[in-house]
Tab-separated table of C-alpha atoms in Angstrom:
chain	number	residue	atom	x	y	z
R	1	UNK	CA	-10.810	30.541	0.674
R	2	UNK	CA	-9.107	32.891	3.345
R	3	UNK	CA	-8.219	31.581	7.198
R	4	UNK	CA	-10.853	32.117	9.783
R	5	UNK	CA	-7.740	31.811	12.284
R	6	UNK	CA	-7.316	34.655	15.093
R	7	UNK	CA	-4.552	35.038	17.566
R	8	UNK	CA	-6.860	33.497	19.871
R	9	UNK	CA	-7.708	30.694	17.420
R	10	UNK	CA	-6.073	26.935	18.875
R	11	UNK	CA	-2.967	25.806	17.420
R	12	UNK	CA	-2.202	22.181	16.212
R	13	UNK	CA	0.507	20.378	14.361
R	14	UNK	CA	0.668	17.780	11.829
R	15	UNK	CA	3.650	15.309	11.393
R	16	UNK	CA	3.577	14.774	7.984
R	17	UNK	CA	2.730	15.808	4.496
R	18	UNK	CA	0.856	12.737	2.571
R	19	UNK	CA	-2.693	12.195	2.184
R	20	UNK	CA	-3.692	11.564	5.586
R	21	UNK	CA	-1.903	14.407	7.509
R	22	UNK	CA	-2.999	17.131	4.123
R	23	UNK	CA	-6.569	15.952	4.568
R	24	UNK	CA	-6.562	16.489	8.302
R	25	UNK	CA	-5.150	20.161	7.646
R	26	UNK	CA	-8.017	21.018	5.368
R	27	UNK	CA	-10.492	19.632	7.505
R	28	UNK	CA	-9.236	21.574	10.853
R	29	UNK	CA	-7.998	24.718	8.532
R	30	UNK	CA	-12.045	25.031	7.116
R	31	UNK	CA	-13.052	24.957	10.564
R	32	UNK	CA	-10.922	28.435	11.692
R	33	UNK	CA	-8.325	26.105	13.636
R	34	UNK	CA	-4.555	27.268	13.087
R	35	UNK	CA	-2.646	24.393	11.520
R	36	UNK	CA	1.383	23.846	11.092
R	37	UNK	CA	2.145	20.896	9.194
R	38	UNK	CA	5.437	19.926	9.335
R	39	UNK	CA	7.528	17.342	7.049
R	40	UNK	CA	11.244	15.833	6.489
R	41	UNK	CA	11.411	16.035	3.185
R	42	UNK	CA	12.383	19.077	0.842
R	43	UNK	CA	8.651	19.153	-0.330
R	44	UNK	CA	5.375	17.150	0.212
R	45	UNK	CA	3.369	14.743	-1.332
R	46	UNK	CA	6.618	12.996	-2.582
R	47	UNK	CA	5.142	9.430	-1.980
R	48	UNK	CA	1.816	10.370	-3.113
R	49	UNK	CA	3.882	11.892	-6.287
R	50	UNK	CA	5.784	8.392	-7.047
R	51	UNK	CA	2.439	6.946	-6.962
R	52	UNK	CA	1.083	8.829	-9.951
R	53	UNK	CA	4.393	7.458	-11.967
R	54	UNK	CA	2.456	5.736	-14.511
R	55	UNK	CA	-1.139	6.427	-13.866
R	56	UNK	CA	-2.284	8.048	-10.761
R	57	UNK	CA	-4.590	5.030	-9.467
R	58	UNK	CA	-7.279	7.301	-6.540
R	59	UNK	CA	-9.563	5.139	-5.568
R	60	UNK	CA	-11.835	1.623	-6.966
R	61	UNK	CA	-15.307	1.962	-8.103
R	62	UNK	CA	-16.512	-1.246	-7.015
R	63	UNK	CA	-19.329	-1.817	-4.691
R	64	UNK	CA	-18.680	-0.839	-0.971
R	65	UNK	CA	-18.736	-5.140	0.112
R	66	UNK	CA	-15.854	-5.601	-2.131
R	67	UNK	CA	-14.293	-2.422	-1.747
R	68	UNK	CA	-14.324	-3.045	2.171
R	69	UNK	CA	-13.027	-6.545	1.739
R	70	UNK	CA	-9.877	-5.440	0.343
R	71	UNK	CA	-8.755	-4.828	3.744
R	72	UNK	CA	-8.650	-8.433	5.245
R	73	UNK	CA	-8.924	-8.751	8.954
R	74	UNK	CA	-8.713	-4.339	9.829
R	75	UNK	CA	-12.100	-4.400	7.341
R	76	UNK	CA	-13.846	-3.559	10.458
R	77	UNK	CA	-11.628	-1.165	12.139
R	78	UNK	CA	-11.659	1.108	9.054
R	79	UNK	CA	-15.522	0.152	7.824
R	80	UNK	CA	-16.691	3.425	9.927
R	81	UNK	CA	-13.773	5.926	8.042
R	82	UNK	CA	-14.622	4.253	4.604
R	83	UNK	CA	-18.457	4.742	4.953
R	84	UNK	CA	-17.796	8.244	5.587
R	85	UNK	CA	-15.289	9.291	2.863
R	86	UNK	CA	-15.171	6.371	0.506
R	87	UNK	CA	-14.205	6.327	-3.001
R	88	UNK	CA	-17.570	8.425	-3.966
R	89	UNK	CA	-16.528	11.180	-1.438
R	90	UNK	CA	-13.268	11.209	-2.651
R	91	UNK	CA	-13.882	11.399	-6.362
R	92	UNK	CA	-16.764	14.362	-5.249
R	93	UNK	CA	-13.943	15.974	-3.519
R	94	UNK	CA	-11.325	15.531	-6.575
R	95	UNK	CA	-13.839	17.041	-8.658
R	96	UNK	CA	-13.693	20.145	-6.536
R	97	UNK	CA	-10.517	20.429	-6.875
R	98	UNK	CA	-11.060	20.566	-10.716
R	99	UNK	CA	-9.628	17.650	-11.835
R	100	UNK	CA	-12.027	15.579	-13.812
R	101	UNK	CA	-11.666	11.621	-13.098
R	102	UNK	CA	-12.543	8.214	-15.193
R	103	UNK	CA	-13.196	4.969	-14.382
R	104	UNK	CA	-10.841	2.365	-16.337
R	105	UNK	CA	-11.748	-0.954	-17.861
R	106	UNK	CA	-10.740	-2.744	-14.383
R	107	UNK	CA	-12.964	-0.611	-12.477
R	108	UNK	CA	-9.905	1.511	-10.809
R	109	UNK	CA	-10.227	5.582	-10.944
R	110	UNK	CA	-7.390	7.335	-12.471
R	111	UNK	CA	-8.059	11.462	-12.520
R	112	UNK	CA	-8.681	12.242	-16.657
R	113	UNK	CA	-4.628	13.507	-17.194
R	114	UNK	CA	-3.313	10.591	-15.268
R	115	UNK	CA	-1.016	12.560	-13.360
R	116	UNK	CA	-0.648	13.302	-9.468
R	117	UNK	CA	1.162	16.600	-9.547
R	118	UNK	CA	-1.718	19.159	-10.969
R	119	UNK	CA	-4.334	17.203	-8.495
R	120	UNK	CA	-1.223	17.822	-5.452
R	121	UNK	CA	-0.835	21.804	-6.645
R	122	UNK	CA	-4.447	21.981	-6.332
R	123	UNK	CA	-4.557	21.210	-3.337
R	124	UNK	CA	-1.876	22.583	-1.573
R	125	UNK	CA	-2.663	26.183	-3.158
R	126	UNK	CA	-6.289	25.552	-0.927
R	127	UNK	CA	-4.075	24.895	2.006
R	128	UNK	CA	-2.126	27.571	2.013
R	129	UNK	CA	-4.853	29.736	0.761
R	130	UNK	CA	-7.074	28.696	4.260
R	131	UNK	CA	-3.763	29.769	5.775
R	132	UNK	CA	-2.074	26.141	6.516
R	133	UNK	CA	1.786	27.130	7.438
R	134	UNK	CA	4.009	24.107	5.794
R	135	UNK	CA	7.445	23.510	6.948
R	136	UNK	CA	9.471	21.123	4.991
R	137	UNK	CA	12.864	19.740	5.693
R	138	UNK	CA	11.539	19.636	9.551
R	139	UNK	CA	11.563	16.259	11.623
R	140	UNK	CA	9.951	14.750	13.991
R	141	UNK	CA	12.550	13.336	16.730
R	142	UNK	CA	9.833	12.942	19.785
R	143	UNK	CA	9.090	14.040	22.513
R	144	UNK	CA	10.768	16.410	25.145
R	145	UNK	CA	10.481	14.998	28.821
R	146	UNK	CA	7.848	17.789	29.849
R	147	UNK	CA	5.579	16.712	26.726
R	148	UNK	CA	6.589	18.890	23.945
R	149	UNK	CA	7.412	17.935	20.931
R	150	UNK	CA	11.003	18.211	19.388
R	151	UNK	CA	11.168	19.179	15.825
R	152	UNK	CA	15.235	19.257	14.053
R	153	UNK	CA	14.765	22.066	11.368
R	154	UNK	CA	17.456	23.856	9.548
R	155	UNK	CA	17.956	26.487	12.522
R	156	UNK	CA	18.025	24.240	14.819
R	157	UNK	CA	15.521	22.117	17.507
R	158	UNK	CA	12.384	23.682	18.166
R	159	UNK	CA	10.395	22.635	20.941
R	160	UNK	CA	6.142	23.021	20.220
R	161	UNK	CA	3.374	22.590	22.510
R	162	UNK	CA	0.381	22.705	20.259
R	163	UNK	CA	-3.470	22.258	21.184
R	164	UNK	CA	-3.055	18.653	19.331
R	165	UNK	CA	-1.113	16.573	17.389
R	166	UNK	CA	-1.508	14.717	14.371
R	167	UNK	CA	1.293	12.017	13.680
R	168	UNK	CA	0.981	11.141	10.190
R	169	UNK	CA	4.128	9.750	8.874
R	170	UNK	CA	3.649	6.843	6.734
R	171	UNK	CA	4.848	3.475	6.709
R	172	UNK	CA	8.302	1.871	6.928
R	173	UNK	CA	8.947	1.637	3.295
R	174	UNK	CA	10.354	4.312	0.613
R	175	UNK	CA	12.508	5.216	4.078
R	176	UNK	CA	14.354	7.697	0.976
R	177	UNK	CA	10.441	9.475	0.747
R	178	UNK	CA	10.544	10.031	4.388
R	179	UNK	CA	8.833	6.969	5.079
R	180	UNK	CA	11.329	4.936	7.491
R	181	UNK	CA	9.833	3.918	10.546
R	182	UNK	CA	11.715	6.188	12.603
R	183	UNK	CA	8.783	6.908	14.940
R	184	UNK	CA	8.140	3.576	16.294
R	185	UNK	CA	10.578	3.804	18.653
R	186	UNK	CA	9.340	7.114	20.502
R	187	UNK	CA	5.950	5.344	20.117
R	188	UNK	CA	7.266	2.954	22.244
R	189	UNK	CA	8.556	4.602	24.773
R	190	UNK	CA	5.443	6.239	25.356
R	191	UNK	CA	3.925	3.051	25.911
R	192	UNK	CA	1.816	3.349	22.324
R	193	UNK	CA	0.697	-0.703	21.318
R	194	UNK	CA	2.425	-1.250	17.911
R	195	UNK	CA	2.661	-4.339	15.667
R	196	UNK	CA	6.194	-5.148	13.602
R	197	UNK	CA	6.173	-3.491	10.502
R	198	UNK	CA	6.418	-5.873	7.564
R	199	UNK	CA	6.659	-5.472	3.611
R	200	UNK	CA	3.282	-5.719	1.937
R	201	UNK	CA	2.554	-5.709	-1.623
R	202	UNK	CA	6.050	-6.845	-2.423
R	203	UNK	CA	7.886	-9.411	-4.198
R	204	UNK	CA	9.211	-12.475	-2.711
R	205	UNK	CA	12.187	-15.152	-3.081
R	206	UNK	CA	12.582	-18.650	-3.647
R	207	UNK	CA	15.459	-20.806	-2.672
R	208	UNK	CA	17.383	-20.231	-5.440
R	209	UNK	CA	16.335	-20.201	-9.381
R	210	UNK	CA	19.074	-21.788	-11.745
R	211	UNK	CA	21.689	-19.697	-13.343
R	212	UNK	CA	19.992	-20.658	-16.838
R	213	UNK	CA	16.674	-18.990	-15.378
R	214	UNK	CA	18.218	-16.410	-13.259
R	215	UNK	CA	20.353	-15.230	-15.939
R	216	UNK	CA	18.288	-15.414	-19.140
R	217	UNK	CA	14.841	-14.650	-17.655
R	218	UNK	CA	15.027	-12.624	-14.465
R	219	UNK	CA	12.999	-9.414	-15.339
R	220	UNK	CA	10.393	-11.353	-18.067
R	221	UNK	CA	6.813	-10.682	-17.161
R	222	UNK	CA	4.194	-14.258	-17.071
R	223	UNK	CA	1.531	-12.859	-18.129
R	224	UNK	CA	-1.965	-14.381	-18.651
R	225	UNK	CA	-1.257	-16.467	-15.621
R	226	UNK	CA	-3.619	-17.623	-12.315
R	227	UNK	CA	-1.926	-17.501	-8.898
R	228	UNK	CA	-3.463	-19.596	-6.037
R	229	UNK	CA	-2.322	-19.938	-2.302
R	230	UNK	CA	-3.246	-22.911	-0.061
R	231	UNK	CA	-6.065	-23.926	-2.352
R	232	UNK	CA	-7.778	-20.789	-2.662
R	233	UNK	CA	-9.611	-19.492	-6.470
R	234	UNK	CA	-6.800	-18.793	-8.423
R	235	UNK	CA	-6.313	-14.826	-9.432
R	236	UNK	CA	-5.980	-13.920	-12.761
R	237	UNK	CA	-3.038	-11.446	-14.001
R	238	UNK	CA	0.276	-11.448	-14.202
R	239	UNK	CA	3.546	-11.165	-12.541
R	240	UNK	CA	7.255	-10.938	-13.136
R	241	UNK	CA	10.752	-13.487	-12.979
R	242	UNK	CA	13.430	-11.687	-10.557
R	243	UNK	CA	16.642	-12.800	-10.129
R	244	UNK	CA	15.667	-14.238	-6.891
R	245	UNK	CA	11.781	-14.641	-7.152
R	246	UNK	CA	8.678	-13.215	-8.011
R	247	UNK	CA	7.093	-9.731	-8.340
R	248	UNK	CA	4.292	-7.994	-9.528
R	249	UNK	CA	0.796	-7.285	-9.552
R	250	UNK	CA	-0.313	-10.444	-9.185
R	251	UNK	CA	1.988	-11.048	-6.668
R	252	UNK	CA	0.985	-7.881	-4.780
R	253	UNK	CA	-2.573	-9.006	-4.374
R	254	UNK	CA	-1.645	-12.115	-2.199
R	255	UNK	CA	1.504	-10.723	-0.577
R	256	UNK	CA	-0.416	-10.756	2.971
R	257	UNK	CA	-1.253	-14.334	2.576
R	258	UNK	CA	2.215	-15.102	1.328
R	259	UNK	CA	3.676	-13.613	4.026
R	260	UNK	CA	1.687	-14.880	6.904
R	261	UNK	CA	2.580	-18.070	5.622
R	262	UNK	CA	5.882	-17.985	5.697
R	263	UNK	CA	5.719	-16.178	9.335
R	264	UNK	CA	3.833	-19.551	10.357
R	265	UNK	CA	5.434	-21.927	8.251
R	266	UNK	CA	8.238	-20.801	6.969
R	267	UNK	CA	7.469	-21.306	3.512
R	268	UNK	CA	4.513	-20.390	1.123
R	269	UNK	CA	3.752	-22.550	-1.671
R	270	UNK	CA	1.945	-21.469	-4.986
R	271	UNK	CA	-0.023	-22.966	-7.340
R	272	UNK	CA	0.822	-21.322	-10.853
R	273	UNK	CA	-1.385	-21.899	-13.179
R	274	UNK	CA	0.187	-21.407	-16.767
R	275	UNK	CA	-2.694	-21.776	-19.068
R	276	UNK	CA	-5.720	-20.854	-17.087
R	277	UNK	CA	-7.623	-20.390	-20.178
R	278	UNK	CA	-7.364	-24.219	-20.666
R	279	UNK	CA	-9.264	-26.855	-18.839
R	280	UNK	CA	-7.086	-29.652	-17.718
R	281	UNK	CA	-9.257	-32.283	-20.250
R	282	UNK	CA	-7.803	-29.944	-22.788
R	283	UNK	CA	-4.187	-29.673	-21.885
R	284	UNK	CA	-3.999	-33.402	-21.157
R	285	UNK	CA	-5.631	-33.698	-24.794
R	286	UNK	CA	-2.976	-31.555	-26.690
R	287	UNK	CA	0.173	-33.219	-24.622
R	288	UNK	CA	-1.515	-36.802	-25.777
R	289	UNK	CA	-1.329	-36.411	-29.445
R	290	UNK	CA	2.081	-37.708	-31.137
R	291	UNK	CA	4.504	-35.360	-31.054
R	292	UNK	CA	6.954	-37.605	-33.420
R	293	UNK	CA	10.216	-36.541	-33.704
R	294	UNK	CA	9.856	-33.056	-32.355
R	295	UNK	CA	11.688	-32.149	-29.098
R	296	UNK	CA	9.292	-31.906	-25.903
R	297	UNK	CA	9.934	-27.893	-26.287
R	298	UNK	CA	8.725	-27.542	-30.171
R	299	UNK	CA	5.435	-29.972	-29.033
R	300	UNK	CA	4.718	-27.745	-25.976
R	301	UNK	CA	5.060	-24.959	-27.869
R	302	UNK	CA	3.164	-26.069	-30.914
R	303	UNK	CA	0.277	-27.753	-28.998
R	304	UNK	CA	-0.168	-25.116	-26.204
R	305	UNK	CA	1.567	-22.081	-27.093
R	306	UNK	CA	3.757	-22.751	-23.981
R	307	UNK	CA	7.383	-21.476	-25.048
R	308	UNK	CA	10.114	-18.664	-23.575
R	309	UNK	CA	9.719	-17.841	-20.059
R	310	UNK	CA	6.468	-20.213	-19.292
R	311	UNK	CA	8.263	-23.173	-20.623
R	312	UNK	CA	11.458	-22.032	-18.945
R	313	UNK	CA	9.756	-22.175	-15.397
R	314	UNK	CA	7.676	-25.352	-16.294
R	315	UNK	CA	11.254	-26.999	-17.290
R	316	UNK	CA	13.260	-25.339	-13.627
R	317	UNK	CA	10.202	-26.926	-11.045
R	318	UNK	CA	9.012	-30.169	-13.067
R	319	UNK	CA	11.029	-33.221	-12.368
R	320	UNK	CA	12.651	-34.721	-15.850
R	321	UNK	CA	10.673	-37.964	-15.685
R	322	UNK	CA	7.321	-35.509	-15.686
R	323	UNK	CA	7.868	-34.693	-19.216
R	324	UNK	CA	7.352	-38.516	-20.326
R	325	UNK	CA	3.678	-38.577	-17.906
R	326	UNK	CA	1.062	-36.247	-19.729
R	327	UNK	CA	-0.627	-36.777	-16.430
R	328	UNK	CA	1.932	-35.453	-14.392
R	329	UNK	CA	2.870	-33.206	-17.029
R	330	UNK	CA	-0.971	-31.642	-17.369
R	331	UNK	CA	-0.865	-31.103	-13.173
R	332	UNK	CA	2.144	-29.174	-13.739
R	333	UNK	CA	1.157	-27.121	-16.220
R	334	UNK	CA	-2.266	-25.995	-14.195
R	335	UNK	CA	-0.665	-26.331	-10.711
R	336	UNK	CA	3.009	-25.301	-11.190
R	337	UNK	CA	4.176	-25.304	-7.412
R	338	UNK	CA	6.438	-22.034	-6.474
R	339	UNK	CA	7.883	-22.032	-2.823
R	340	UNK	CA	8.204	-18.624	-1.583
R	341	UNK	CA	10.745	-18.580	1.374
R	342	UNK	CA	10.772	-14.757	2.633
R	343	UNK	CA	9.877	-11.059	1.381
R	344	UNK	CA	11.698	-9.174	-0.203
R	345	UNK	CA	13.175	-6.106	2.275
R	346	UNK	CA	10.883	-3.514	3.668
R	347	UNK	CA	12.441	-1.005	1.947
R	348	UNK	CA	11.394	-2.257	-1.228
R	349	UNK	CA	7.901	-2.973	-0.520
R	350	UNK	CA	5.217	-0.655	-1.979
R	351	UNK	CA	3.743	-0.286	1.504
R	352	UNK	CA	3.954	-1.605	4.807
R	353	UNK	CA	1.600	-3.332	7.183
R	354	UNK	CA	1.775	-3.131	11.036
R	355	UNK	CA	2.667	0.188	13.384
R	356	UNK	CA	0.261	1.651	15.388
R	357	UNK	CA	-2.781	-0.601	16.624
R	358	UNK	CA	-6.308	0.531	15.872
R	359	UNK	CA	-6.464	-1.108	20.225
R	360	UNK	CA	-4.514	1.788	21.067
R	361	UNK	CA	-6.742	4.429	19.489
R	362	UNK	CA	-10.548	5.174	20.253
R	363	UNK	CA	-13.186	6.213	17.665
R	364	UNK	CA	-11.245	9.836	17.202
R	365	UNK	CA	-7.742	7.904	16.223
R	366	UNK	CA	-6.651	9.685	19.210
R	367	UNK	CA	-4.062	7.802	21.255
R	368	UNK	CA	-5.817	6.518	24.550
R	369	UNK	CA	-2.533	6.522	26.310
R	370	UNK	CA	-1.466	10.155	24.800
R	371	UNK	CA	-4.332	12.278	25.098
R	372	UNK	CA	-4.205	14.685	22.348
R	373	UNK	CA	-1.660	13.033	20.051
R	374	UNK	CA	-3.592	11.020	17.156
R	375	UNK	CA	-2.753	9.165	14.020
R	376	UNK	CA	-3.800	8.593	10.770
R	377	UNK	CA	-2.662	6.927	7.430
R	378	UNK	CA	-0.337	3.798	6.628
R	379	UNK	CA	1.171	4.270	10.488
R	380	UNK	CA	-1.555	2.572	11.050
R	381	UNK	CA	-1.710	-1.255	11.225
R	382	UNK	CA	-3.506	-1.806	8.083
R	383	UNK	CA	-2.724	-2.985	4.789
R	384	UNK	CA	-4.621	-3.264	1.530
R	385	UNK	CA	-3.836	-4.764	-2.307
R	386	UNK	CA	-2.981	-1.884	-4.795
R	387	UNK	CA	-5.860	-0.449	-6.893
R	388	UNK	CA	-6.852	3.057	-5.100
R	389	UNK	CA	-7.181	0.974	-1.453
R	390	UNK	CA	-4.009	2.330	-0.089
R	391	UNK	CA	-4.868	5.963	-0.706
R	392	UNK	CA	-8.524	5.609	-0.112
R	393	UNK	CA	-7.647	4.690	3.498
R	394	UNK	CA	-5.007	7.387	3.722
R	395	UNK	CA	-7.396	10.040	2.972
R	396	UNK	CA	-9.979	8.679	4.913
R	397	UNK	CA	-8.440	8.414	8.021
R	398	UNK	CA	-6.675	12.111	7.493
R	399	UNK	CA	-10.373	13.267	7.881
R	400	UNK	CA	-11.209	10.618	10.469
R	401	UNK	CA	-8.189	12.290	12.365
R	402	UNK	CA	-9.286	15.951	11.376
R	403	UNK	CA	-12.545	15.537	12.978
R	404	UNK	CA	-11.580	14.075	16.027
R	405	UNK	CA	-9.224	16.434	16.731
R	406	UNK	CA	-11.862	19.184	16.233
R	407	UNK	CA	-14.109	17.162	19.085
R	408	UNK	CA	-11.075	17.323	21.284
R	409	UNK	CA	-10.253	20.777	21.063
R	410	UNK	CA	-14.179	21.382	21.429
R	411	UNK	CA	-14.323	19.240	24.872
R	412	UNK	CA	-11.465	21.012	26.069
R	413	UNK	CA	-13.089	24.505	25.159
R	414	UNK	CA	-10.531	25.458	22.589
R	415	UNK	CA	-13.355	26.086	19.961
């Protein structure tokens, strides 16, 4: 594909080089429009890189109701970008990329290698190849008094006054991907509405663990374990001892929750259910047979399985006099309770939630208060469960952005 761009051909700029702010470059590059995407970082995609560590998770192939539900109380706000590059869109537009995709046994889409680089190279060889200009190791600082923008690069400032702008420059965490929250605060000055940014999809602490569990177990994984928050269906999974809490997928899933709860209340208690693939008649049944002279921790183990890690935890939150009540005992075992007391930092969160209000935008994601400047991608104040959500929204709102700022220039007779 070769640029349609002329001299006379309007200019724009993208702040940033992940999902959102490449997607909004192909979608204003394919339309003849002259794009300059700028990042901080040496290269880009380097968040959207990390991601594929391990299996590049794209998208979920559930059905659009439970897809959209994924994104809690900002469903609405993004229903409109979803329905019009969802995770069918995006695996259509993989595909022309040439990289095959496959749906694994939990319903996520992985491309067929697993990896994130050859899917990135494809894409950026398009870019360049519709004549997208990328400038790495160039940052955003703001805003010049008369309205341009001010870019630090490696001669020097430069000071740009495109057509429009696209401000897509992630969330506050990974702050060593680029991702820092820097831009809040010239956001702010310009009078943009922004929520806090917070750590979502994180781990959490607890008071304190022992030294016994702290030091023996901090880094074993619970797995085949149901987490529950305030009396909600308990999630199946797994999740991980830390040396001051609890990680981990399963963790990740309810980390909004969690965290709202301890913004209200200080606190968030769990209910850990050890052996959800045992009714409570059953577990009562097994603790309620003679155990003899065995020790509580050989009868546990030999009745229900429960030893290392499980029976470590069971042992650090029961009271002593719980182990002599199967009653008491059973409830513990399906409704261990964990206090949560705070997140873990921001920096060490997988993603972010708060930034830049969907109030402050209007059905273009262009800034109502900055007329020209939009914003796409996890600047946004949205947040979503791993599983493909995070990037689905990323790349959906990077064309959401694209094709507002093609109406824009159009109204103001650029195009």
């Amino acid at each position: 594909m070769t640029s349609t761009a002329t001299p006379s051909t309007p200019n724009v700029t993208i702040i940033g080089g992940g999902p959102a702010g490449l997607m909004a470059a192909e979608v204003l590059s394919q339309a003849g429009v002259q794009v300059d995407l700028y990042d901080g970082m040496p290269s880009v995609g380097r968040k959207f890189l990390l991601a594929g560590v391990g299996g590049m998770n794209i998208t979920h192939s559930e059905a659009f109701p439970a897809f959209l539900s994924s994104y809690g109380e900002r469903a609405p706000n993004l229903a409109p970008l979803l329905r019009a590059f969802g995770a069918d869109e995006l695996c259509t537009w993989i595909h022309g990329l040439g990289i095959d995709t496959f749906v694994g046994s939990s319903g996520r889409v992985f491309p067929t290698d697993m990896k994130a680089a050859p899917l990135l190279r494809a894409w950026l060889k398009r870019l360049r190849d519709a004549g997208v200009a990328i400038h790495t190791r160039h940052r955003w600082l703001g805003w010049n008094p008369d309205g341009s923008l001010r870019i630090a690069s490696p001669e020097g400032e430069k000071n740009l006054r495109p057509r429009a702008t696209l401000l897509a420059l992630g969330g506050g965490s990974w702050s060593r991907l680029g991702s820092d929250g820097a831009w809040m605060l010239p956001l702010e000055q310009r009078g943009v509405t922004l929520a806090p940014l917070q750590p979502s999809n994180c781990g959490f602490d607890v008071h304190a663990w022992s030294e016994l569990l702290a030091g023996k177990f901090a880094g074993a994984p619970l797995k085949n374990v149901a987490l529950g928050l305030d009396g909600d269906v308990p999630r199946l999974g797994e999740c991980v001892i830390t040396a001051t809490g609890l990680e981990g997928s399963l963790v990740y899933a309810l980390s909004a929750p969690i965290r709202e709860a301890i913004n209200q209340r200080g606190s968030a208690t769990l209910a850990l259910d050890l052996l959800p693939g045992r009714p409570m008649d059953k577990v009562l049944q097994a603790l309620g047979k003679p155990r003899g002279s065995r020790t509580m921790a050989k009868h546990l183990h030999s009745q229900l399985g429960l030893d290392g890690v499980k029976a470590a935890l069971l042992r650090e939150l029961t009271p002593a006099d719980a182990f002599a009540d199967p009653v008491r005992l059973a409830r513990a075992i399906k409704a261990l309770p964990i206090t949560l007391v705070k997140p873990r930092p921001l920096d060490e969160a997988i993603s972010s939630a708060g930034g830049v209000a969907f109030e402050a935008l209007d059905e273009r994601l262009m800034l109502k208060c900055l007329p020209g400047v939009f914003c796409a991608g996890e600047m946004l104040d949205w947040e979503a469960p791993t599983g493909g959500y995070l990037l689905t929204a990323c790349f959906a709102s990077g064309r959401a952005a694209g094709w507002g700022m093609l109406e824009f220039l159009r109204n103001s007779g650029e195009l």
